[in-house]
Short mmCIF file of C-alpha atoms in Angstrom, two decimals:
data_model
loop_
_atom_site.label_atom_id
_atom_site.label_comp_id
_atom_site.label_asym_id
_atom_site.label_seq_id
_atom_site.Cartn_x
_atom_site.Cartn_y
_atom_site.Cartn_z
CA MET A 1 74.26 32.80 -24.94
CA VAL A 2 73.22 35.07 -27.84
CA LEU A 3 69.58 36.02 -28.42
CA ASP A 4 68.40 38.32 -31.19
CA ALA A 5 66.48 41.33 -29.85
CA THR A 6 63.55 40.67 -32.20
CA ARG A 7 63.16 37.19 -30.71
CA ALA A 8 63.15 38.69 -27.21
CA ALA A 9 60.29 41.02 -28.19
CA GLU A 10 58.42 38.07 -29.69
CA ALA A 11 58.80 36.05 -26.49
CA ARG A 12 57.66 38.95 -24.31
CA ALA A 13 54.44 39.04 -26.34
CA LEU A 14 53.87 35.26 -26.27
CA VAL A 15 54.99 34.10 -22.83
CA PRO A 16 52.91 35.23 -19.80
CA PRO A 17 54.78 37.46 -17.30
CA LEU A 18 54.12 34.95 -14.49
CA LEU A 19 56.30 32.45 -16.35
CA ARG A 20 58.93 34.91 -17.55
CA TYR A 21 59.52 36.44 -14.12
CA GLY A 22 58.87 33.34 -12.06
CA ARG A 23 61.39 30.63 -11.24
CA PHE A 24 59.83 27.59 -12.86
CA SER A 25 59.65 24.74 -10.36
CA PRO A 26 57.27 22.18 -11.86
CA GLU A 27 55.07 19.87 -9.79
CA PRO A 28 52.64 17.93 -12.00
CA GLY A 29 49.11 18.29 -10.64
CA ARG A 30 49.88 21.44 -8.65
CA TRP A 31 48.03 24.73 -9.21
CA VAL A 32 48.42 28.27 -7.89
CA GLU A 33 45.74 30.96 -8.07
CA PHE A 34 46.37 34.69 -8.32
CA ASP A 35 44.12 37.67 -7.74
CA VAL A 36 44.71 39.99 -10.70
CA GLU A 37 43.98 43.71 -10.77
CA ILE A 38 44.09 45.67 -14.03
CA PRO A 39 43.59 49.45 -13.96
CA ARG A 40 40.20 50.44 -15.42
CA ALA A 41 39.41 46.77 -16.12
CA GLY A 42 38.60 45.49 -12.63
CA ARG A 43 39.67 42.27 -10.95
CA HIS A 44 39.72 38.62 -11.94
CA VAL A 45 41.39 35.34 -10.94
CA GLU A 46 44.04 33.44 -12.87
CA ARG A 47 44.99 29.83 -12.16
CA LEU A 48 48.41 28.54 -13.20
CA SER A 49 48.68 24.74 -13.33
CA VAL A 50 51.16 22.06 -14.33
CA VAL A 51 48.86 19.42 -15.78
CA GLY A 52 51.21 16.83 -17.26
CA VAL A 53 54.73 15.76 -18.13
CA THR A 54 56.18 13.71 -20.99
CA GLU A 55 59.73 12.39 -21.10
CA THR A 56 61.57 13.43 -24.26
CA ALA A 57 65.14 13.29 -25.56
CA ARG A 58 65.56 16.91 -24.50
CA GLY A 59 64.27 16.26 -20.98
CA PRO A 60 60.87 16.32 -19.27
CA LEU A 61 58.31 18.33 -21.27
CA TYR A 62 55.73 19.93 -18.94
CA GLN A 63 52.29 21.08 -20.04
CA VAL A 64 51.44 24.31 -18.22
CA GLU A 65 48.04 26.00 -18.36
CA LEU A 66 47.03 29.53 -17.38
CA ASP A 67 43.26 29.93 -16.97
CA VAL A 68 42.35 33.64 -17.18
CA ARG A 69 38.91 33.82 -15.58
CA MET A 70 37.49 36.93 -17.19
CA GLN A 71 35.43 37.73 -20.27
CA PRO A 72 36.35 36.90 -22.91
CA HIS A 73 37.66 33.70 -21.31
CA VAL A 74 41.32 33.18 -22.24
CA GLU A 75 43.36 30.02 -21.71
CA ILE A 76 47.10 29.98 -22.39
CA PHE A 77 48.94 26.69 -22.82
CA ALA A 78 52.73 26.38 -22.67
CA TRP A 79 54.98 23.38 -23.16
CA ILE A 80 58.19 23.84 -21.19
CA VAL A 81 61.27 21.65 -21.28
CA GLY A 82 62.46 21.31 -17.68
CA GLY A 83 65.98 21.14 -16.34
CA PRO A 84 68.60 23.61 -15.07
CA SER A 85 67.60 26.11 -17.81
CA PRO A 86 63.89 25.63 -18.62
CA GLU A 87 62.97 26.44 -22.21
CA VAL A 88 59.56 27.30 -23.64
CA ASP A 89 58.95 24.90 -26.51
CA ARG A 90 55.53 26.13 -27.68
CA VAL A 91 52.64 28.36 -26.60
CA ALA A 92 48.97 28.14 -27.60
CA VAL A 93 45.99 30.35 -26.78
CA THR A 94 42.23 29.78 -26.88
CA LEU A 95 39.46 32.36 -26.64
CA ASN A 96 36.08 31.29 -25.19
CA GLY A 97 36.94 27.63 -25.75
CA GLY A 98 37.75 28.02 -29.44
CA ASP A 99 40.35 26.13 -31.41
CA ALA A 100 43.96 26.47 -30.23
CA VAL A 101 46.88 27.31 -32.49
CA SER A 102 50.35 26.57 -31.09
CA VAL A 103 53.31 28.78 -31.96
CA PRO A 104 56.95 27.64 -31.59
CA VAL A 105 58.94 29.75 -29.13
CA ASP A 106 62.16 27.80 -28.41
CA LEU A 107 63.53 30.31 -25.92
CA PRO A 108 64.90 29.93 -22.37
CA LEU A 109 62.65 31.33 -19.63
CA ALA A 110 65.52 32.78 -17.63
CA HIS A 111 67.30 34.62 -20.44
CA PRO A 112 68.17 38.16 -19.20
CA LEU A 113 66.68 39.80 -22.29
CA LEU A 114 63.30 38.30 -21.51
CA ARG A 115 63.18 39.95 -18.08
CA GLY A 116 64.51 43.39 -18.82
CA THR A 117 67.49 44.97 -17.12
CA PRO A 118 67.87 44.15 -13.37
CA ALA A 119 67.08 47.24 -11.30
CA GLY A 120 67.70 46.12 -7.73
CA THR A 121 67.04 43.48 -5.08
CA SER A 122 66.16 44.01 -1.41
CA PRO A 123 64.56 42.19 1.55
CA ALA A 124 60.76 42.54 1.73
CA PRO A 125 58.09 41.96 4.42
CA GLU A 126 57.31 38.39 5.40
CA GLY A 127 54.54 36.69 3.50
CA ARG A 128 51.29 35.72 5.21
CA ALA A 129 49.40 32.41 5.21
CA PRO A 130 49.06 30.39 3.09
CA PHE A 131 52.43 31.66 1.83
CA ALA A 132 54.15 32.60 5.08
CA GLY A 133 57.91 33.07 5.06
CA PRO A 134 60.67 35.40 3.91
CA THR A 135 60.32 37.31 0.65
CA THR A 136 62.65 39.29 -1.59
CA ALA A 137 61.78 42.34 -3.69
CA GLU A 138 63.24 42.48 -7.19
CA ALA A 139 62.86 44.95 -10.05
CA TRP A 140 63.68 45.08 -13.77
CA ASP A 141 63.35 47.67 -16.52
CA GLU A 142 61.77 46.49 -19.76
CA PRO A 143 61.76 48.56 -22.96
CA ALA A 144 58.93 51.08 -23.39
CA PRO A 145 55.99 50.99 -23.01
CA THR A 146 56.32 48.39 -20.21
CA GLY A 147 58.95 50.12 -18.07
CA ARG A 148 59.57 49.05 -14.46
CA VAL A 149 58.57 45.52 -13.43
CA LYS A 150 58.38 44.65 -9.71
CA ALA A 151 58.12 41.29 -7.96
CA ARG A 152 58.18 39.79 -4.49
CA ARG A 153 59.69 36.32 -4.54
CA SER A 154 58.72 33.64 -2.04
CA ALA A 155 59.79 30.01 -1.94
CA ALA A 156 56.42 29.26 -0.31
CA VAL A 157 54.57 29.86 -3.60
CA PRO A 158 54.74 26.70 -5.76
CA LEU A 159 55.50 26.57 -9.50
CA VAL A 160 56.84 30.12 -9.97
CA GLY A 161 57.85 31.43 -6.54
CA LEU A 162 56.08 34.77 -7.03
CA LEU A 163 54.06 36.26 -4.18
CA THR A 164 53.30 39.39 -6.20
CA LEU A 165 54.14 40.70 -9.65
CA GLU A 166 53.52 44.17 -11.13
CA HIS A 167 53.88 44.37 -14.90
CA GLU A 168 52.64 47.17 -17.17
CA GLY A 169 49.97 48.29 -14.71
CA THR A 170 48.72 44.78 -13.89
CA ARG A 171 49.26 43.31 -10.42
CA TRP A 172 49.16 39.58 -9.60
CA THR A 173 48.91 38.46 -5.93
CA ALA A 174 49.14 34.75 -5.00
CA ARG A 175 46.03 33.71 -3.05
CA ALA A 176 45.74 29.89 -2.95
CA THR A 177 47.33 26.64 -4.04
CA GLY A 178 46.37 23.00 -4.26
CA THR A 179 46.72 19.72 -6.13
CA GLY A 180 44.65 17.71 -8.59
CA ALA A 181 45.11 19.93 -11.66
CA ALA A 182 44.07 18.18 -14.88
CA PRO A 183 44.39 19.22 -18.53
CA SER A 184 41.61 21.39 -19.92
CA LEU A 185 42.88 21.25 -23.51
CA ARG A 186 40.59 18.72 -25.20
CA SER A 187 42.03 18.70 -28.71
CA VAL A 188 45.44 18.79 -30.35
CA PRO A 189 46.27 22.41 -31.28
CA LEU A 190 46.94 23.32 -34.88
CA ALA A 191 50.74 23.63 -34.87
CA ILE A 192 52.50 26.38 -36.78
CA PRO A 193 55.71 24.72 -38.04
CA ARG A 194 59.17 25.84 -37.07
CA THR A 195 61.16 27.69 -39.71
CA GLY A 196 64.61 26.72 -40.87
CA GLY A 197 66.33 29.52 -38.93
CA GLY A 198 65.50 28.25 -35.47
CA SER A 199 66.92 29.49 -32.21
CA PRO A 200 70.70 29.62 -31.61
CA GLU A 201 70.07 27.95 -28.25
CA ARG A 202 68.59 24.77 -29.76
#
């Protein structure tokens, strides 16, 4: 599968690291919360949710929301086509509840160029409740300025299977999960149209 390097850089900027480095395992209505620590910017909580699914000719299209609970308040919305190789269809962002503009992405989540170069895998300490069980440490090297990315994978964490993620100085740690997630997007985003070039994967 061929992917132009400029499209990889575009996707790294648009698609949240939790989705790029997670293993997308959708459960409509499920949410997972993460404690997030950013150097010199303090701590906040982010909630990742799968809030709906629509059947399409390409497969089930999941609406995923990432609620970044800090100021300014950021919400990221992604529409992901499920299946053996999940693909990000579109991404939209709102700031303090403003209007959303959706941008076509059309790139597979698991493409190697989106995760950097693999830099090792090893067993890691067992996770603790509510995510008890075996974990695996993995690392990748992204182009500068990001550099080394580190994760601990755990099958006990729904939706993305990430117990922790360290990316460009930011650290996510899974803290809670539950059901009952509902869409927070109250209007149809203004959609930037796809261009004629498209993605070679489509």
